[in-house]
């Protein structure tokens, strides 16, 4: 993979300081849920920017009546990580509209801010990024592209079109992708499930296969698969709450309404 560019040196410097220099003390569970919620918030913001792209009389490239929207691999990021960590993108990939980057349909500050959305990353363990990639290839990138296109071709009230794209396209599509990714991982080597003694037996509430499970946990492949499966479960939990960026006032503020 080639070196990815950073679109904004000022924001890149701030993100490096905030996420690489400032020490964070959070559990993997909290980090996984936070990563999932951050992804949903970024998706909601990009969906709101689609309102600007579809607007009549805006500057930038012309938009076709039935635009082609795809989501491909990321091309930008604000920084790289080191050690066991990787710089995991918040968005599932790079949106392309009729073969052009989406910010080319805008000008000025909105174009800059939209471009930046695709460069935001978090420095987290490589297993987070691996879990992301499995979900992405199982349909998460398609769900993102479909949600963006939904807003571009919709003709209803702006806030309602964004909410519908999130709730009826992105969320169910992303959750289906997470389920498919979990199914894929369950076909890989995993530590055995804990086995407890039966009620009424001398071994009741005792783990009967502790040695077998401990041995499997020491196998790097099995442990990584187990970690990634756990992270996907936390990604699902991140959908329990709607991102504040879906609030009508937040959408109006973002698009200048």
PDB file of C-alpha atoms in Angstrom:
ATOM      1  CA  UNK A   1       0.000   0.000   0.000  1.00  0.00           C
ATOM      2  CA  UNK A   2       1.380   3.413  -0.973  1.00  0.00           C
ATOM      3  CA  UNK A   3       1.804   6.285   1.405  1.00  0.00           C
ATOM      4  CA  UNK A   4      -1.477   8.098   2.025  1.00  0.00           C
ATOM      5  CA  UNK A   5      -1.574  11.867   1.883  1.00  0.00           C
ATOM      6  CA  UNK A   6      -2.800  14.280   4.549  1.00  0.00           C
ATOM      7  CA  UNK A   7      -5.190  16.930   3.180  1.00  0.00           C
ATOM      8  CA  UNK A   8      -4.814  19.503   5.971  1.00  0.00           C
ATOM      9  CA  UNK A   9      -1.499  20.119   7.773  1.00  0.00           C
ATOM     10  CA  UNK A  10      -3.072  22.125  10.593  1.00  0.00           C
ATOM     11  CA  UNK A  11      -5.682  19.481  11.411  1.00  0.00           C
ATOM     12  CA  UNK A  12      -3.064  16.761  10.926  1.00  0.00           C
ATOM     13  CA  UNK A  13      -0.830  18.376  13.554  1.00  0.00           C
ATOM     14  CA  UNK A  14      -3.718  18.709  15.990  1.00  0.00           C
ATOM     15  CA  UNK A  15      -4.773  15.091  15.495  1.00  0.00           C
ATOM     16  CA  UNK A  16      -1.206  13.872  15.983  1.00  0.00           C
ATOM     17  CA  UNK A  17      -0.970  15.725  19.283  1.00  0.00           C
ATOM     18  CA  UNK A  18      -4.459  14.742  20.473  1.00  0.00           C
ATOM     19  CA  UNK A  19      -4.154  11.037  19.667  1.00  0.00           C
ATOM     20  CA  UNK A  20      -0.437  10.258  19.645  1.00  0.00           C
ATOM     21  CA  UNK A  21       1.049  12.597  22.251  1.00  0.00           C
ATOM     22  CA  UNK A  22      -1.730  12.735  24.843  1.00  0.00           C
ATOM     23  CA  UNK A  23      -1.853   9.523  26.867  1.00  0.00           C
ATOM     24  CA  UNK A  24      -5.257   7.827  26.920  1.00  0.00           C
ATOM     25  CA  UNK A  25      -6.328   5.277  29.513  1.00  0.00           C
ATOM     26  CA  UNK A  26      -9.365   3.364  28.231  1.00  0.00           C
ATOM     27  CA  UNK A  27     -10.242  -0.314  28.045  1.00  0.00           C
ATOM     28  CA  UNK A  28     -10.491  -2.193  24.747  1.00  0.00           C
ATOM     29  CA  UNK A  29     -14.250  -2.424  25.272  1.00  0.00           C
ATOM     30  CA  UNK A  30     -14.589   1.345  25.653  1.00  0.00           C
ATOM     31  CA  UNK A  31     -12.263   1.927  22.715  1.00  0.00           C
ATOM     32  CA  UNK A  32     -14.170  -0.459  20.434  1.00  0.00           C
ATOM     33  CA  UNK A  33     -17.536   1.140  21.240  1.00  0.00           C
ATOM     34  CA  UNK A  34     -15.997   4.603  20.873  1.00  0.00           C
ATOM     35  CA  UNK A  35     -14.517   3.631  17.497  1.00  0.00           C
ATOM     36  CA  UNK A  36     -17.912   2.375  16.318  1.00  0.00           C
ATOM     37  CA  UNK A  37     -19.713   5.492  17.539  1.00  0.00           C
ATOM     38  CA  UNK A  38     -17.091   7.733  15.942  1.00  0.00           C
ATOM     39  CA  UNK A  39     -17.599   5.923  12.639  1.00  0.00           C
ATOM     40  CA  UNK A  40     -21.360   6.445  12.864  1.00  0.00           C
ATOM     41  CA  UNK A  41     -20.897  10.138  13.654  1.00  0.00           C
ATOM     42  CA  UNK A  42     -18.601  10.601  10.664  1.00  0.00           C
ATOM     43  CA  UNK A  43     -21.055   8.775   8.402  1.00  0.00           C
ATOM     44  CA  UNK A  44     -23.865  11.054   9.598  1.00  0.00           C
ATOM     45  CA  UNK A  45     -21.757  14.136   8.833  1.00  0.00           C
ATOM     46  CA  UNK A  46     -20.868  12.914   5.344  1.00  0.00           C
ATOM     47  CA  UNK A  47     -24.556  12.233   4.678  1.00  0.00           C
ATOM     48  CA  UNK A  48     -25.309  15.841   5.634  1.00  0.00           C
ATOM     49  CA  UNK A  49     -22.644  17.055   3.193  1.00  0.00           C
ATOM     50  CA  UNK A  50     -24.476  15.138   0.468  1.00  0.00           C
ATOM     51  CA  UNK A  51     -27.259  17.710   0.953  1.00  0.00           C
ATOM     52  CA  UNK A  52     -24.846  20.448  -0.114  1.00  0.00           C
ATOM     53  CA  UNK A  53     -23.723  18.439  -3.130  1.00  0.00           C
ATOM     54  CA  UNK A  54     -27.286  17.895  -4.339  1.00  0.00           C
ATOM     55  CA  UNK A  55     -28.278  21.554  -3.825  1.00  0.00           C
ATOM     56  CA  UNK A  56     -29.169  23.620  -6.878  1.00  0.00           C
ATOM     57  CA  UNK A  57     -26.901  26.485  -7.824  1.00  0.00           C
ATOM     58  CA  UNK A  58     -23.909  25.382  -5.749  1.00  0.00           C
ATOM     59  CA  UNK A  59     -20.338  25.817  -7.022  1.00  0.00           C
ATOM     60  CA  UNK A  60     -18.236  22.825  -8.000  1.00  0.00           C
ATOM     61  CA  UNK A  61     -18.649  19.935 -10.420  1.00  0.00           C
ATOM     62  CA  UNK A  62     -22.133  19.329 -11.844  1.00  0.00           C
ATOM     63  CA  UNK A  63     -24.015  16.371 -10.372  1.00  0.00           C
ATOM     64  CA  UNK A  64     -25.771  13.933 -12.691  1.00  0.00           C
ATOM     65  CA  UNK A  65     -29.428  13.089 -12.106  1.00  0.00           C
ATOM     66  CA  UNK A  66     -28.651   9.454 -11.284  1.00  0.00           C
ATOM     67  CA  UNK A  67     -25.128   9.570  -9.873  1.00  0.00           C
ATOM     68  CA  UNK A  68     -22.942   6.514  -9.498  1.00  0.00           C
ATOM     69  CA  UNK A  69     -21.631   6.271  -5.936  1.00  0.00           C
ATOM     70  CA  UNK A  70     -18.970   3.798  -4.846  1.00  0.00           C
ATOM     71  CA  UNK A  71     -16.838   3.380  -1.740  1.00  0.00           C
ATOM     72  CA  UNK A  72     -13.244   2.338  -2.321  1.00  0.00           C
ATOM     73  CA  UNK A  73     -10.101   2.093  -0.215  1.00  0.00           C
ATOM     74  CA  UNK A  74      -8.978   5.143   1.738  1.00  0.00           C
ATOM     75  CA  UNK A  75      -6.425   7.424   0.077  1.00  0.00           C
ATOM     76  CA  UNK A  76      -5.839   9.976   2.840  1.00  0.00           C
ATOM     77  CA  UNK A  77      -5.058   9.943   6.541  1.00  0.00           C
ATOM     78  CA  UNK A  78      -3.826  12.507   9.017  1.00  0.00           C
ATOM     79  CA  UNK A  79      -1.060  10.370  10.543  1.00  0.00           C
ATOM     80  CA  UNK A  80       0.372   6.870  10.836  1.00  0.00           C
ATOM     81  CA  UNK A  81       0.735   4.755  13.969  1.00  0.00           C
ATOM     82  CA  UNK A  82       3.605   2.599  15.186  1.00  0.00           C
ATOM     83  CA  UNK A  83       4.237  -0.585  17.133  1.00  0.00           C
ATOM     84  CA  UNK A  84       1.210  -2.849  17.560  1.00  0.00           C
ATOM     85  CA  UNK A  85      -1.100   0.027  16.709  1.00  0.00           C
ATOM     86  CA  UNK A  86      -2.402   1.025  13.306  1.00  0.00           C
ATOM     87  CA  UNK A  87      -4.090   4.212  12.145  1.00  0.00           C
ATOM     88  CA  UNK A  88      -7.667   2.962  11.674  1.00  0.00           C
ATOM     89  CA  UNK A  89      -9.903   5.181   9.545  1.00  0.00           C
ATOM     90  CA  UNK A  90     -13.180   6.249  11.070  1.00  0.00           C
ATOM     91  CA  UNK A  91     -15.054   6.087   7.773  1.00  0.00           C
ATOM     92  CA  UNK A  92     -15.396   2.710   5.979  1.00  0.00           C
ATOM     93  CA  UNK A  93     -13.664   4.028   2.862  1.00  0.00           C
ATOM     94  CA  UNK A  94     -13.419   6.761   0.265  1.00  0.00           C
ATOM     95  CA  UNK A  95     -16.677   7.819  -1.391  1.00  0.00           C
ATOM     96  CA  UNK A  96     -16.444   8.547  -5.130  1.00  0.00           C
ATOM     97  CA  UNK A  97     -19.312  10.188  -7.032  1.00  0.00           C
ATOM     98  CA  UNK A  98     -19.398   9.694 -10.809  1.00  0.00           C
ATOM     99  CA  UNK A  99     -15.661   9.021 -10.723  1.00  0.00           C
ATOM    100  CA  UNK A 100     -14.784  12.199  -8.777  1.00  0.00           C
ATOM    101  CA  UNK A 101     -13.931  12.867  -5.157  1.00  0.00           C
ATOM    102  CA  UNK A 102     -16.994  14.262  -3.349  1.00  0.00           C
ATOM    103  CA  UNK A 103     -15.355  17.510  -2.197  1.00  0.00           C
ATOM    104  CA  UNK A 104     -14.842  18.499  -5.862  1.00  0.00           C
ATOM    105  CA  UNK A 105     -18.601  19.087  -6.005  1.00  0.00           C
ATOM    106  CA  UNK A 106     -18.140  21.856  -3.423  1.00  0.00           C
ATOM    107  CA  UNK A 107     -15.844  24.827  -2.936  1.00  0.00           C
ATOM    108  CA  UNK A 108     -14.294  26.718  -0.035  1.00  0.00           C
ATOM    109  CA  UNK A 109     -14.701  25.668   3.578  1.00  0.00           C
ATOM    110  CA  UNK A 110     -17.348  22.952   2.991  1.00  0.00           C
ATOM    111  CA  UNK A 111     -15.019  21.250   0.491  1.00  0.00           C
ATOM    112  CA  UNK A 112     -12.111  21.371   2.947  1.00  0.00           C
ATOM    113  CA  UNK A 113     -14.154  20.018   5.849  1.00  0.00           C
ATOM    114  CA  UNK A 114     -15.642  17.208   3.778  1.00  0.00           C
ATOM    115  CA  UNK A 115     -12.212  16.183   2.525  1.00  0.00           C
ATOM    116  CA  UNK A 116     -10.927  16.096   6.093  1.00  0.00           C
ATOM    117  CA  UNK A 117     -13.660  13.663   7.142  1.00  0.00           C
ATOM    118  CA  UNK A 118     -12.036  10.968   5.000  1.00  0.00           C
ATOM    119  CA  UNK A 119      -8.630  11.445   6.644  1.00  0.00           C
ATOM    120  CA  UNK A 120      -9.584  11.042  10.311  1.00  0.00           C
ATOM    121  CA  UNK A 121      -7.974   7.997  11.942  1.00  0.00           C
ATOM    122  CA  UNK A 122      -7.474   6.552  15.410  1.00  0.00           C
ATOM    123  CA  UNK A 123      -4.259   4.860  16.616  1.00  0.00           C
ATOM    124  CA  UNK A 124      -5.554   1.517  17.855  1.00  0.00           C
ATOM    125  CA  UNK A 125      -4.402  -2.101  17.988  1.00  0.00           C
ATOM    126  CA  UNK A 126      -4.104  -3.836  14.634  1.00  0.00           C
ATOM    127  CA  UNK A 127      -6.994  -6.160  15.537  1.00  0.00           C
ATOM    128  CA  UNK A 128      -9.392  -3.204  15.419  1.00  0.00           C
ATOM    129  CA  UNK A 129      -8.312  -2.459  11.873  1.00  0.00           C
ATOM    130  CA  UNK A 130      -8.589  -6.145  10.979  1.00  0.00           C
ATOM    131  CA  UNK A 131     -12.154  -6.259  12.325  1.00  0.00           C
ATOM    132  CA  UNK A 132     -12.938  -3.106  10.310  1.00  0.00           C
ATOM    133  CA  UNK A 133     -11.630  -4.654   7.102  1.00  0.00           C
ATOM    134  CA  UNK A 134     -13.640  -7.862   7.540  1.00  0.00           C
ATOM    135  CA  UNK A 135     -16.847  -5.850   8.055  1.00  0.00           C
ATOM    136  CA  UNK A 136     -16.012  -3.563   5.144  1.00  0.00           C
ATOM    137  CA  UNK A 137     -15.545  -6.393   2.654  1.00  0.00           C
ATOM    138  CA  UNK A 138     -18.745  -8.037   3.918  1.00  0.00           C
ATOM    139  CA  UNK A 139     -20.905  -5.057   2.938  1.00  0.00           C
ATOM    140  CA  UNK A 140     -20.081  -2.066   5.139  1.00  0.00           C
ATOM    141  CA  UNK A 141     -18.517  -0.086   2.286  1.00  0.00           C
ATOM    142  CA  UNK A 142     -21.558  -0.791   0.111  1.00  0.00           C
ATOM    143  CA  UNK A 143     -23.884   0.375   2.895  1.00  0.00           C
ATOM    144  CA  UNK A 144     -21.951   3.659   3.146  1.00  0.00           C
ATOM    145  CA  UNK A 145     -22.076   4.245  -0.605  1.00  0.00           C
ATOM    146  CA  UNK A 146     -25.778   3.362  -0.773  1.00  0.00           C
ATOM    147  CA  UNK A 147     -26.594   5.758   2.081  1.00  0.00           C
ATOM    148  CA  UNK A 148     -24.750   8.614   0.369  1.00  0.00           C
ATOM    149  CA  UNK A 149     -26.558   7.964  -2.907  1.00  0.00           C
ATOM    150  CA  UNK A 150     -29.890   7.857  -1.057  1.00  0.00           C
ATOM    151  CA  UNK A 151     -29.382  11.462   0.052  1.00  0.00           C
ATOM    152  CA  UNK A 152     -28.121  12.608  -3.349  1.00  0.00           C
ATOM    153  CA  UNK A 153     -31.202  11.415  -5.227  1.00  0.00           C
ATOM    154  CA  UNK A 154     -33.826  12.033  -2.518  1.00  0.00           C
ATOM    155  CA  UNK A 155     -36.185  14.977  -2.893  1.00  0.00           C
ATOM    156  CA  UNK A 156     -37.722  15.244   0.561  1.00  0.00           C
ATOM    157  CA  UNK A 157     -37.035  17.464   3.549  1.00  0.00           C
ATOM    158  CA  UNK A 158     -33.242  17.648   4.040  1.00  0.00           C
ATOM    159  CA  UNK A 159     -33.130  16.512   7.672  1.00  0.00           C
ATOM    160  CA  UNK A 160     -35.546  13.681   6.964  1.00  0.00           C
ATOM    161  CA  UNK A 161     -33.553  12.471   3.939  1.00  0.00           C
ATOM    162  CA  UNK A 162     -30.366  12.292   6.018  1.00  0.00           C
ATOM    163  CA  UNK A 163     -32.137  10.482   8.875  1.00  0.00           C
ATOM    164  CA  UNK A 164     -33.694   8.001   6.439  1.00  0.00           C
ATOM    165  CA  UNK A 165     -30.338   7.354   4.777  1.00  0.00           C
ATOM    166  CA  UNK A 166     -28.789   6.617   8.168  1.00  0.00           C
ATOM    167  CA  UNK A 167     -31.631   4.609   9.714  1.00  0.00           C
ATOM    168  CA  UNK A 168     -32.907   2.740   6.654  1.00  0.00           C
ATOM    169  CA  UNK A 169     -29.731   2.255   4.619  1.00  0.00           C
ATOM    170  CA  UNK A 170     -26.528   2.719   6.604  1.00  0.00           C
ATOM    171  CA  UNK A 171     -27.498   1.187   9.967  1.00  0.00           C
ATOM    172  CA  UNK A 172     -29.165  -2.017   8.677  1.00  0.00           C
ATOM    173  CA  UNK A 173     -26.499  -2.464   6.010  1.00  0.00           C
ATOM    174  CA  UNK A 174     -23.637  -1.974   8.463  1.00  0.00           C
ATOM    175  CA  UNK A 175     -25.221  -4.305  11.023  1.00  0.00           C
ATOM    176  CA  UNK A 176     -25.694  -6.969   8.349  1.00  0.00           C
ATOM    177  CA  UNK A 177     -22.035  -6.545   7.403  1.00  0.00           C
ATOM    178  CA  UNK A 178     -21.001  -6.989  11.038  1.00  0.00           C
ATOM    179  CA  UNK A 179     -23.099 -10.173  11.279  1.00  0.00           C
ATOM    180  CA  UNK A 180     -21.540 -11.512   8.059  1.00  0.00           C
ATOM    181  CA  UNK A 181     -18.071 -10.687   9.357  1.00  0.00           C
ATOM    182  CA  UNK A 182     -18.790 -12.559  12.594  1.00  0.00           C
ATOM    183  CA  UNK A 183     -19.969 -15.562  10.575  1.00  0.00           C
ATOM    184  CA  UNK A 184     -16.726 -15.473   8.602  1.00  0.00           C
ATOM    185  CA  UNK A 185     -14.582 -15.297  11.728  1.00  0.00           C
ATOM    186  CA  UNK A 186     -16.413 -18.204  13.381  1.00  0.00           C
ATOM    187  CA  UNK A 187     -15.108 -20.435  10.583  1.00  0.00           C
ATOM    188  CA  UNK A 188     -11.547 -19.587  11.641  1.00  0.00           C
ATOM    189  CA  UNK A 189      -9.604 -21.090  14.588  1.00  0.00           C
ATOM    190  CA  UNK A 190     -11.033 -19.785  17.878  1.00  0.00           C
ATOM    191  CA  UNK A 191     -10.526 -20.646  21.544  1.00  0.00           C
ATOM    192  CA  UNK A 192     -13.193 -23.081  22.770  1.00  0.00           C
ATOM    193  CA  UNK A 193     -16.135 -21.684  24.671  1.00  0.00           C
ATOM    194  CA  UNK A 194     -15.974 -21.966  28.439  1.00  0.00           C
ATOM    195  CA  UNK A 195     -17.517 -25.163  29.798  1.00  0.00           C
ATOM    196  CA  UNK A 196     -18.894 -25.080  33.363  1.00  0.00           C
ATOM    197  CA  UNK A 197     -19.861 -27.931  35.656  1.00  0.00           C
ATOM    198  CA  UNK A 198     -23.549 -28.863  35.721  1.00  0.00           C
ATOM    199  CA  UNK A 199     -25.775 -27.623  38.574  1.00  0.00           C
ATOM    200  CA  UNK A 200     -25.807 -30.121  41.415  1.00  0.00           C
ATOM    201  CA  UNK A 201     -22.448 -31.641  40.478  1.00  0.00           C
ATOM    202  CA  UNK A 202     -19.251 -31.344  42.479  1.00  0.00           C
ATOM    203  CA  UNK A 203     -17.844 -29.187  39.683  1.00  0.00           C
ATOM    204  CA  UNK A 204     -20.793 -26.778  39.584  1.00  0.00           C
ATOM    205  CA  UNK A 205     -19.713 -23.268  38.542  1.00  0.00           C
ATOM    206  CA  UNK A 206     -16.183 -24.530  37.890  1.00  0.00           C
ATOM    207  CA  UNK A 207     -14.557 -24.053  34.486  1.00  0.00           C
ATOM    208  CA  UNK A 208     -13.887 -27.568  33.220  1.00  0.00           C
ATOM    209  CA  UNK A 209     -11.813 -26.699  30.158  1.00  0.00           C
ATOM    210  CA  UNK A 210      -9.650 -23.931  31.590  1.00  0.00           C
ATOM    211  CA  UNK A 211      -6.378 -25.562  30.524  1.00  0.00           C
ATOM    212  CA  UNK A 212      -7.616 -26.175  26.960  1.00  0.00           C
ATOM    213  CA  UNK A 213      -8.918 -22.630  26.643  1.00  0.00           C
ATOM    214  CA  UNK A 214      -5.742 -21.148  28.115  1.00  0.00           C
ATOM    215  CA  UNK A 215      -3.637 -23.100  25.634  1.00  0.00           C
ATOM    216  CA  UNK A 216      -5.779 -21.869  22.726  1.00  0.00           C
ATOM    217  CA  UNK A 217      -5.521 -18.295  23.975  1.00  0.00           C
ATOM    218  CA  UNK A 218      -1.751 -18.589  23.693  1.00  0.00           C
ATOM    219  CA  UNK A 219      -2.070 -19.349  19.988  1.00  0.00           C
ATOM    220  CA  UNK A 220      -1.655 -16.010  18.207  1.00  0.00           C
ATOM    221  CA  UNK A 221      -4.063 -16.756  15.351  1.00  0.00           C
ATOM    222  CA  UNK A 222      -6.820 -17.989  17.667  1.00  0.00           C
ATOM    223  CA  UNK A 223      -6.347 -15.049  20.026  1.00  0.00           C
ATOM    224  CA  UNK A 224      -6.479 -12.493  17.197  1.00  0.00           C
ATOM    225  CA  UNK A 225      -9.637 -14.073  15.786  1.00  0.00           C
ATOM    226  CA  UNK A 226     -11.205 -14.032  19.247  1.00  0.00           C
ATOM    227  CA  UNK A 227     -10.273 -10.357  19.717  1.00  0.00           C
ATOM    228  CA  UNK A 228     -11.661  -9.365  16.324  1.00  0.00           C
ATOM    229  CA  UNK A 229     -14.897 -11.253  16.985  1.00  0.00           C
ATOM    230  CA  UNK A 230     -15.272  -9.424  20.300  1.00  0.00           C
ATOM    231  CA  UNK A 231     -14.656  -6.064  18.634  1.00  0.00           C
ATOM    232  CA  UNK A 232     -17.356  -6.731  16.045  1.00  0.00           C
ATOM    233  CA  UNK A 233     -19.791  -7.358  18.896  1.00  0.00           C
ATOM    234  CA  UNK A 234     -18.876  -3.979  20.402  1.00  0.00           C
ATOM    235  CA  UNK A 235     -19.248  -2.330  16.991  1.00  0.00           C
ATOM    236  CA  UNK A 236     -22.817  -3.638  16.965  1.00  0.00           C
ATOM    237  CA  UNK A 237     -23.412  -2.120  20.397  1.00  0.00           C
ATOM    238  CA  UNK A 238     -22.301   1.277  19.062  1.00  0.00           C
ATOM    239  CA  UNK A 239     -25.555   1.427  17.071  1.00  0.00           C
ATOM    240  CA  UNK A 240     -27.650   1.452  20.253  1.00  0.00           C
ATOM    241  CA  UNK A 241     -27.539   5.252  20.347  1.00  0.00           C
ATOM    242  CA  UNK A 242     -28.061   7.614  17.430  1.00  0.00           C
ATOM    243  CA  UNK A 243     -25.187  10.015  16.773  1.00  0.00           C
ATOM    244  CA  UNK A 244     -25.910  13.632  17.779  1.00  0.00           C
ATOM    245  CA  UNK A 245     -24.966  14.663  14.228  1.00  0.00           C
ATOM    246  CA  UNK A 246     -28.381  13.359  13.135  1.00  0.00           C
ATOM    247  CA  UNK A 247     -30.195  16.003  15.174  1.00  0.00           C
ATOM    248  CA  UNK A 248     -31.981  18.458  12.831  1.00  0.00           C
ATOM    249  CA  UNK A 249     -30.199  21.422  14.410  1.00  0.00           C
ATOM    250  CA  UNK A 250     -26.811  19.766  13.876  1.00  0.00           C
ATOM    251  CA  UNK A 251     -27.615  19.084  10.219  1.00  0.00           C
ATOM    252  CA  UNK A 252     -28.795  22.664   9.716  1.00  0.00           C
ATOM    253  CA  UNK A 253     -25.636  24.022  11.355  1.00  0.00           C
ATOM    254  CA  UNK A 254     -23.404  21.866   9.193  1.00  0.00           C
ATOM    255  CA  UNK A 255     -25.043  22.799   5.889  1.00  0.00           C
ATOM    256  CA  UNK A 256     -25.437  26.441   6.875  1.00  0.00           C
ATOM    257  CA  UNK A 257     -29.207  26.331   7.272  1.00  0.00           C
TER     258      UNK A 257
END
